[in-house]
Amino acid sequence: MSSVLFDTPGPRARVRNRLISAVSTVVVLGLLGYVVLRFYETGQFDASKWEWLLYEQIQLELLGALWNTVRAFLMGAALALAFGAVFALGRLSDHAWIRVPCTAIVEVFRAIPLVILIFFLYYAAPGLGVNFGQYWSVVLGLTLYNGSVLAEVFRAGVAALPKGQSEAAYSIGMRKNQVMRTVVLPQAIRMMLPAIISQLVVLLKDSALGFLITYQELLYYARYLGGIPTLDRPIIPVSLVVAAIYISMCLLLTWFATYLDRRNRRTKKTRQIAPAAKPLAEATAGD
């Protein structure tokens, strides 16, 4: 069965693909083994390099840095989703005086690198009389950049729906806001969910840029902790622990997206089965 992107491979192509996959796996495992061996030879697995994990003060500070990362992500995600929804609706407006400014704002903030946004909010904004501080500089930077990307995701998701959906709603007398709220958005959100979660994962990883303005999140604390001479400068062990924390949070977001997708599919199937089961039950009762 053919796909949009490629044709189904034949017997020879399948054998070739399996061979390439096997060779790639061996190469990756070999590189990983080499890295682990180098870590071992340089003493990165020595107990002295990992002793810092036993100190209660470091554990509390690590949790505090993790909380700073999480709260910046949560606030940035909430504001970015709201920003994206508002400006996506603005870009879909029939009124040019709404659509044109919203389009300009989205395109501008999508084009500006996130680092520049954070630097401007933290270093330049006080010169204009506005002092956001470290936390809000990071959060607003994440909001403006990722919110602009999400606005385009929302707009594209709504535009991807068949026009017959909205035309059928208009034909029964529904207004545009009713069509958008009850017909278009529920279907579009299910289509956009993977892209939304992917962008939220990007937002989570982008929160690490806060260390550039000394916001005390995970990466900042890892850099500080890895440079302490009395702990034998455990930069690699600390980096491994912080990387494991970031990977765990990203996997948790992916699991949450999968859970929502399965739940939406079960709900959709239940709604489709229920109307079909009702006439069957009535027919059986009549007999």
Tab-separated table of C-alpha atoms in Angstrom:
chain	number	residue	atom	x	y	z
A	1	MET	CA	0.000	0.000	0.000
A	2	SER	CA	1.469	3.337	-1.085
A	3	SER	CA	1.907	6.357	1.146
A	4	VAL	CA	1.819	10.041	0.302
A	5	LEU	CA	5.564	10.274	0.909
A	6	PHE	CA	6.823	6.992	-0.539
A	7	ASP	CA	5.811	3.736	-2.206
A	8	THR	CA	5.744	0.536	-0.218
A	9	PRO	CA	9.180	-1.129	-0.672
A	10	GLY	CA	9.441	-4.451	-2.466
A	11	PRO	CA	11.216	-7.585	-1.167
A	12	ARG	CA	14.698	-6.399	-2.139
A	13	ALA	CA	14.125	-2.922	-0.762
A	14	ARG	CA	12.867	-4.373	2.541
A	15	VAL	CA	16.005	-6.517	2.843
A	16	ARG	CA	18.158	-3.490	2.043
A	17	ASN	CA	16.325	-1.321	4.579
A	18	ARG	CA	16.727	-3.962	7.283
A	19	LEU	CA	20.429	-4.251	6.514
A	20	ILE	CA	20.865	-0.480	6.701
A	21	SER	CA	18.917	-0.384	9.983
A	22	ALA	CA	21.079	-3.161	11.451
A	23	VAL	CA	24.312	-1.436	10.399
A	24	SER	CA	23.055	1.916	11.767
A	25	THR	CA	22.149	0.283	15.075
A	26	VAL	CA	25.582	-1.284	15.373
A	27	VAL	CA	27.279	2.053	14.582
A	28	VAL	CA	25.166	3.938	17.145
A	29	LEU	CA	25.783	1.298	19.817
A	30	GLY	CA	29.498	1.379	18.993
A	31	LEU	CA	29.638	5.171	19.396
A	32	LEU	CA	27.667	4.971	22.628
A	33	GLY	CA	30.028	2.267	23.924
A	34	TYR	CA	33.036	4.401	23.003
A	35	VAL	CA	31.610	7.390	24.880
A	36	VAL	CA	30.886	5.260	27.963
A	37	LEU	CA	34.415	3.807	27.778
A	38	ARG	CA	35.940	7.285	27.617
A	39	PHE	CA	33.842	8.350	30.600
A	40	TYR	CA	35.128	5.330	32.504
A	41	GLU	CA	38.761	5.927	31.559
A	42	THR	CA	38.601	9.582	32.620
A	43	GLY	CA	37.049	8.674	35.970
A	44	GLN	CA	33.598	10.109	35.362
A	45	PHE	CA	32.014	7.107	37.083
A	46	ASP	CA	34.187	7.388	40.204
A	47	ALA	CA	32.309	7.748	43.484
A	48	SER	CA	33.930	11.115	44.140
A	49	LYS	CA	32.314	12.510	40.972
A	50	TRP	CA	28.846	11.473	42.150
A	51	GLU	CA	29.180	12.246	45.843
A	52	TRP	CA	27.361	15.552	45.361
A	53	LEU	CA	24.083	13.667	44.963
A	54	LEU	CA	24.243	12.645	48.641
A	55	TYR	CA	24.231	16.209	50.010
A	56	GLU	CA	20.796	17.323	51.171
A	57	GLN	CA	21.508	20.989	50.443
A	58	ILE	CA	22.397	20.207	46.826
A	59	GLN	CA	19.288	18.045	46.466
A	60	LEU	CA	17.108	20.933	47.702
A	61	GLU	CA	18.848	23.428	45.423
A	62	LEU	CA	18.462	21.060	42.469
A	63	LEU	CA	14.749	20.750	43.199
A	64	GLY	CA	14.527	24.532	43.435
A	65	ALA	CA	16.204	24.890	40.028
A	66	LEU	CA	13.840	22.264	38.626
A	67	TRP	CA	10.861	24.196	39.994
A	68	ASN	CA	12.156	27.410	38.399
A	69	THR	CA	12.318	25.582	35.056
A	70	VAL	CA	8.853	24.064	35.481
A	71	ARG	CA	7.148	27.281	36.540
A	72	ALA	CA	8.712	29.215	33.650
A	73	PHE	CA	7.523	26.471	31.304
A	74	LEU	CA	3.992	26.322	32.736
A	75	MET	CA	3.474	30.089	32.646
A	76	GLY	CA	5.100	30.387	29.220
A	77	ALA	CA	3.011	27.512	27.833
A	78	ALA	CA	-0.259	28.959	29.165
A	79	LEU	CA	0.470	32.442	27.815
A	80	ALA	CA	1.791	31.095	24.493
A	81	LEU	CA	-1.362	29.043	23.943
A	82	ALA	CA	-3.540	32.067	24.743
A	83	PHE	CA	-1.391	34.318	22.527
A	84	GLY	CA	-1.541	31.795	19.694
A	85	ALA	CA	-5.308	31.361	19.945
A	86	VAL	CA	-6.021	35.113	19.982
A	87	PHE	CA	-3.733	35.987	17.083
A	88	ALA	CA	-4.803	32.962	15.049
A	89	LEU	CA	-8.397	34.166	15.306
A	90	GLY	CA	-7.173	37.625	14.377
A	91	ARG	CA	-5.441	36.272	11.272
A	92	LEU	CA	-8.652	34.457	10.298
A	93	SER	CA	-10.758	37.593	10.690
A	94	ASP	CA	-12.713	38.940	7.721
A	95	HIS	CA	-11.779	42.505	8.731
A	96	ALA	CA	-8.489	43.739	7.292
A	97	TRP	CA	-7.918	46.179	10.173
A	98	ILE	CA	-7.741	43.151	12.498
A	99	ARG	CA	-6.155	40.619	10.157
A	100	VAL	CA	-3.234	42.745	8.902
A	101	PRO	CA	-1.843	43.855	12.314
A	102	CYS	CA	-2.205	40.339	13.729
A	103	THR	CA	-0.362	38.888	10.735
A	104	ALA	CA	2.416	41.471	11.084
A	105	ILE	CA	2.864	40.790	14.809
A	106	VAL	CA	2.991	37.025	14.316
A	107	GLU	CA	5.471	37.216	11.454
A	108	VAL	CA	7.740	39.655	13.317
A	109	PHE	CA	7.994	37.609	16.503
A	110	ARG	CA	8.433	34.373	14.542
A	111	ALA	CA	11.419	35.924	12.754
A	112	ILE	CA	13.203	37.236	15.875
A	113	PRO	CA	15.455	34.668	17.609
A	114	LEU	CA	14.328	33.827	21.122
A	115	VAL	CA	17.714	34.774	22.605
A	116	ILE	CA	17.373	38.305	21.228
A	117	LEU	CA	13.857	38.601	22.697
A	118	ILE	CA	15.065	37.516	26.132
A	119	PHE	CA	18.082	39.861	25.967
A	120	PHE	CA	15.892	42.778	24.897
A	121	LEU	CA	13.350	42.205	27.662
A	122	TYR	CA	16.021	41.858	30.348
A	123	TYR	CA	18.731	44.320	29.272
A	124	ALA	CA	17.072	46.855	26.959
A	125	ALA	CA	13.573	47.184	28.427
A	126	PRO	CA	14.815	48.764	31.706
A	127	GLY	CA	16.287	51.576	29.598
A	128	LEU	CA	12.738	52.247	28.375
A	129	GLY	CA	11.432	52.367	31.927
A	130	VAL	CA	10.132	48.787	32.153
A	131	ASN	CA	11.913	46.260	34.361
A	132	PHE	CA	10.638	42.714	33.822
A	133	GLY	CA	13.228	40.899	35.904
A	134	GLN	CA	14.719	37.494	35.131
A	135	TYR	CA	11.595	35.348	35.448
A	136	TRP	CA	9.254	37.486	33.363
A	137	SER	CA	11.934	38.184	30.752
A	138	VAL	CA	12.215	34.444	30.176
A	139	VAL	CA	8.448	33.867	30.291
A	140	LEU	CA	7.566	36.747	27.967
A	141	GLY	CA	10.291	35.744	25.526
A	142	LEU	CA	8.949	32.194	25.442
A	143	THR	CA	5.414	33.550	25.058
A	144	LEU	CA	6.119	35.880	22.151
A	145	TYR	CA	8.205	33.442	20.128
A	146	ASN	CA	6.355	30.178	20.748
A	147	GLY	CA	2.970	31.926	20.788
A	148	SER	CA	3.645	33.233	17.284
A	149	VAL	CA	4.526	29.728	16.103
A	150	LEU	CA	1.385	28.323	17.759
A	151	ALA	CA	-0.712	31.051	16.109
A	152	GLU	CA	0.416	29.756	12.734
A	153	VAL	CA	-0.264	26.162	13.843
A	154	PHE	CA	-3.799	27.106	14.898
A	155	ARG	CA	-4.457	29.040	11.713
A	156	ALA	CA	-3.179	26.218	9.516
A	157	GLY	CA	-5.220	23.659	11.475
A	158	VAL	CA	-8.435	25.614	11.001
A	159	ALA	CA	-7.682	26.216	7.316
A	160	ALA	CA	-7.000	22.493	6.792
A	161	LEU	CA	-10.579	21.506	7.646
A	162	PRO	CA	-12.856	20.835	4.669
A	163	LYS	CA	-14.910	23.923	3.813
A	164	GLY	CA	-18.044	21.789	3.750
A	165	GLN	CA	-17.950	21.610	7.561
A	166	SER	CA	-18.391	25.350	8.016
A	167	GLU	CA	-20.644	25.738	4.980
A	168	ALA	CA	-23.064	23.175	6.389
A	169	ALA	CA	-23.129	25.069	9.687
A	170	TYR	CA	-23.754	28.384	7.925
A	171	SER	CA	-26.580	26.791	5.931
A	172	ILE	CA	-28.574	26.109	9.114
A	173	GLY	CA	-28.227	29.707	10.264
A	174	MET	CA	-25.252	29.564	12.609
A	175	ARG	CA	-23.109	32.664	13.016
A	176	LYS	CA	-19.358	32.708	12.465
A	177	ASN	CA	-18.450	32.635	16.164
A	178	GLN	CA	-20.857	29.712	16.690
A	179	VAL	CA	-19.365	27.844	13.725
A	180	MET	CA	-15.846	28.429	14.995
A	181	ARG	CA	-16.685	27.456	18.586
A	182	THR	CA	-18.893	24.409	18.046
A	183	VAL	CA	-17.904	23.008	14.641
A	184	VAL	CA	-14.430	24.073	13.521
A	185	LEU	CA	-12.327	24.292	16.694
A	186	PRO	CA	-13.260	20.898	18.222
A	187	GLN	CA	-12.171	19.132	15.025
A	188	ALA	CA	-9.150	21.363	14.404
A	189	ILE	CA	-7.776	20.881	17.928
A	190	ARG	CA	-7.698	17.106	17.472
A	191	MET	CA	-5.770	17.575	14.234
A	192	MET	CA	-3.381	20.122	15.752
A	193	LEU	CA	-2.673	18.262	19.007
A	194	PRO	CA	0.593	16.577	17.879
A	195	ALA	CA	1.977	19.881	16.552
A	196	ILE	CA	0.908	21.724	19.716
A	197	ILE	CA	2.617	19.202	22.003
A	198	SER	CA	5.747	19.264	19.830
A	199	GLN	CA	5.920	23.045	20.163
A	200	LEU	CA	5.411	22.805	23.930
A	201	VAL	CA	8.373	20.407	24.080
A	202	VAL	CA	10.399	23.036	22.207
A	203	LEU	CA	9.197	25.648	24.705
A	204	LEU	CA	10.308	23.447	27.616
A	205	LYS	CA	13.801	23.068	26.154
A	206	ASP	CA	13.973	26.768	25.258
A	207	SER	CA	13.461	27.648	28.923
A	208	ALA	CA	17.124	26.630	29.400
A	209	LEU	CA	18.089	29.869	27.622
A	210	GLY	CA	17.258	31.635	30.860
A	211	PHE	CA	20.753	30.821	32.132
A	212	LEU	CA	22.081	33.495	29.748
A	213	ILE	CA	20.515	36.159	31.968
A	214	THR	CA	21.410	34.239	35.167
A	215	TYR	CA	17.880	32.951	35.717
A	216	GLN	CA	18.460	30.124	38.183
A	217	GLU	CA	16.930	27.220	36.297
A	218	LEU	CA	18.344	23.725	35.737
A	219	LEU	CA	21.054	24.587	33.218
A	220	TYR	CA	22.286	27.548	35.261
A	221	TYR	CA	22.511	25.444	38.409
A	222	ALA	CA	24.184	22.590	36.516
A	223	ARG	CA	26.864	24.969	35.256
A	224	TYR	CA	27.387	26.336	38.759
A	225	LEU	CA	27.460	22.919	40.413
A	226	GLY	CA	29.771	21.389	37.796
A	227	GLY	CA	32.407	24.042	38.447
A	228	ILE	CA	32.747	23.645	42.230
A	229	PRO	CA	36.352	22.567	42.964
A	230	THR	CA	35.529	20.961	46.325
A	231	LEU	CA	33.193	18.535	44.523
A	232	ASP	CA	35.937	17.638	41.986
A	233	ARG	CA	34.166	19.695	39.265
A	234	PRO	CA	31.531	17.062	38.324
A	235	ILE	CA	30.392	18.813	35.150
A	236	ILE	CA	29.758	15.588	33.193
A	237	PRO	CA	27.823	13.744	35.964
A	238	VAL	CA	25.748	16.863	36.606
A	239	SER	CA	25.079	17.241	32.877
A	240	LEU	CA	23.956	13.603	32.676
A	241	VAL	CA	21.537	14.065	35.585
A	242	VAL	CA	20.113	17.304	34.173
A	243	ALA	CA	19.800	15.743	30.711
A	244	ALA	CA	17.901	12.805	32.243
A	245	ILE	CA	15.531	15.271	33.947
A	246	TYR	CA	14.866	17.139	30.675
A	247	ILE	CA	14.328	13.872	28.786
A	248	SER	CA	11.897	12.660	31.468
A	249	MET	CA	9.860	15.870	31.264
A	250	CYS	CA	9.729	15.715	27.453
A	251	LEU	CA	8.656	12.053	27.580
A	252	LEU	CA	5.970	12.996	30.099
A	253	LEU	CA	4.609	15.607	27.690
A	254	THR	CA	4.629	13.045	24.880
A	255	TRP	CA	2.808	10.529	27.065
A	256	PHE	CA	0.213	13.190	27.947
A	257	ALA	CA	-0.346	13.931	24.246
A	258	THR	CA	-0.784	10.216	23.521
A	259	TYR	CA	-3.237	9.927	26.400
A	260	LEU	CA	-5.313	12.867	25.141
A	261	ASP	CA	-5.323	11.461	21.608
A	262	ARG	CA	-6.531	8.041	22.776
A	263	ARG	CA	-9.168	9.629	24.979
A	264	ASN	CA	-10.465	11.764	22.111
A	265	ARG	CA	-10.636	8.706	19.859
A	266	ARG	CA	-12.584	6.716	22.470
A	267	THR	CA	-14.978	9.620	22.973
A	268	LYS	CA	-15.479	9.954	19.214
A	269	LYS	CA	-16.155	6.221	18.822
A	270	THR	CA	-18.634	6.279	21.716
A	271	ARG	CA	-20.532	9.171	20.145
A	272	GLN	CA	-20.652	7.354	16.808
A	273	ILE	CA	-21.815	4.043	18.309
A	274	ALA	CA	-24.483	5.519	20.576
A	275	PRO	CA	-26.762	6.932	17.803
A	276	ALA	CA	-26.469	3.667	15.867
A	277	ALA	CA	-27.316	1.560	18.919
A	278	LYS	CA	-30.457	3.546	19.738
A	279	PRO	CA	-32.477	2.650	16.589
A	280	LEU	CA	-31.371	-0.978	17.006
A	281	ALA	CA	-32.666	-1.032	20.574
A	282	GLU	CA	-35.988	0.510	19.478
A	283	ALA	CA	-36.377	-2.061	16.724
A	284	THR	CA	-35.714	-4.919	19.158
A	285	ALA	CA	-38.219	-3.533	21.634
A	286	GLY	CA	-40.837	-3.332	18.900
A	287	ASP	CA	-40.411	-7.032	18.085
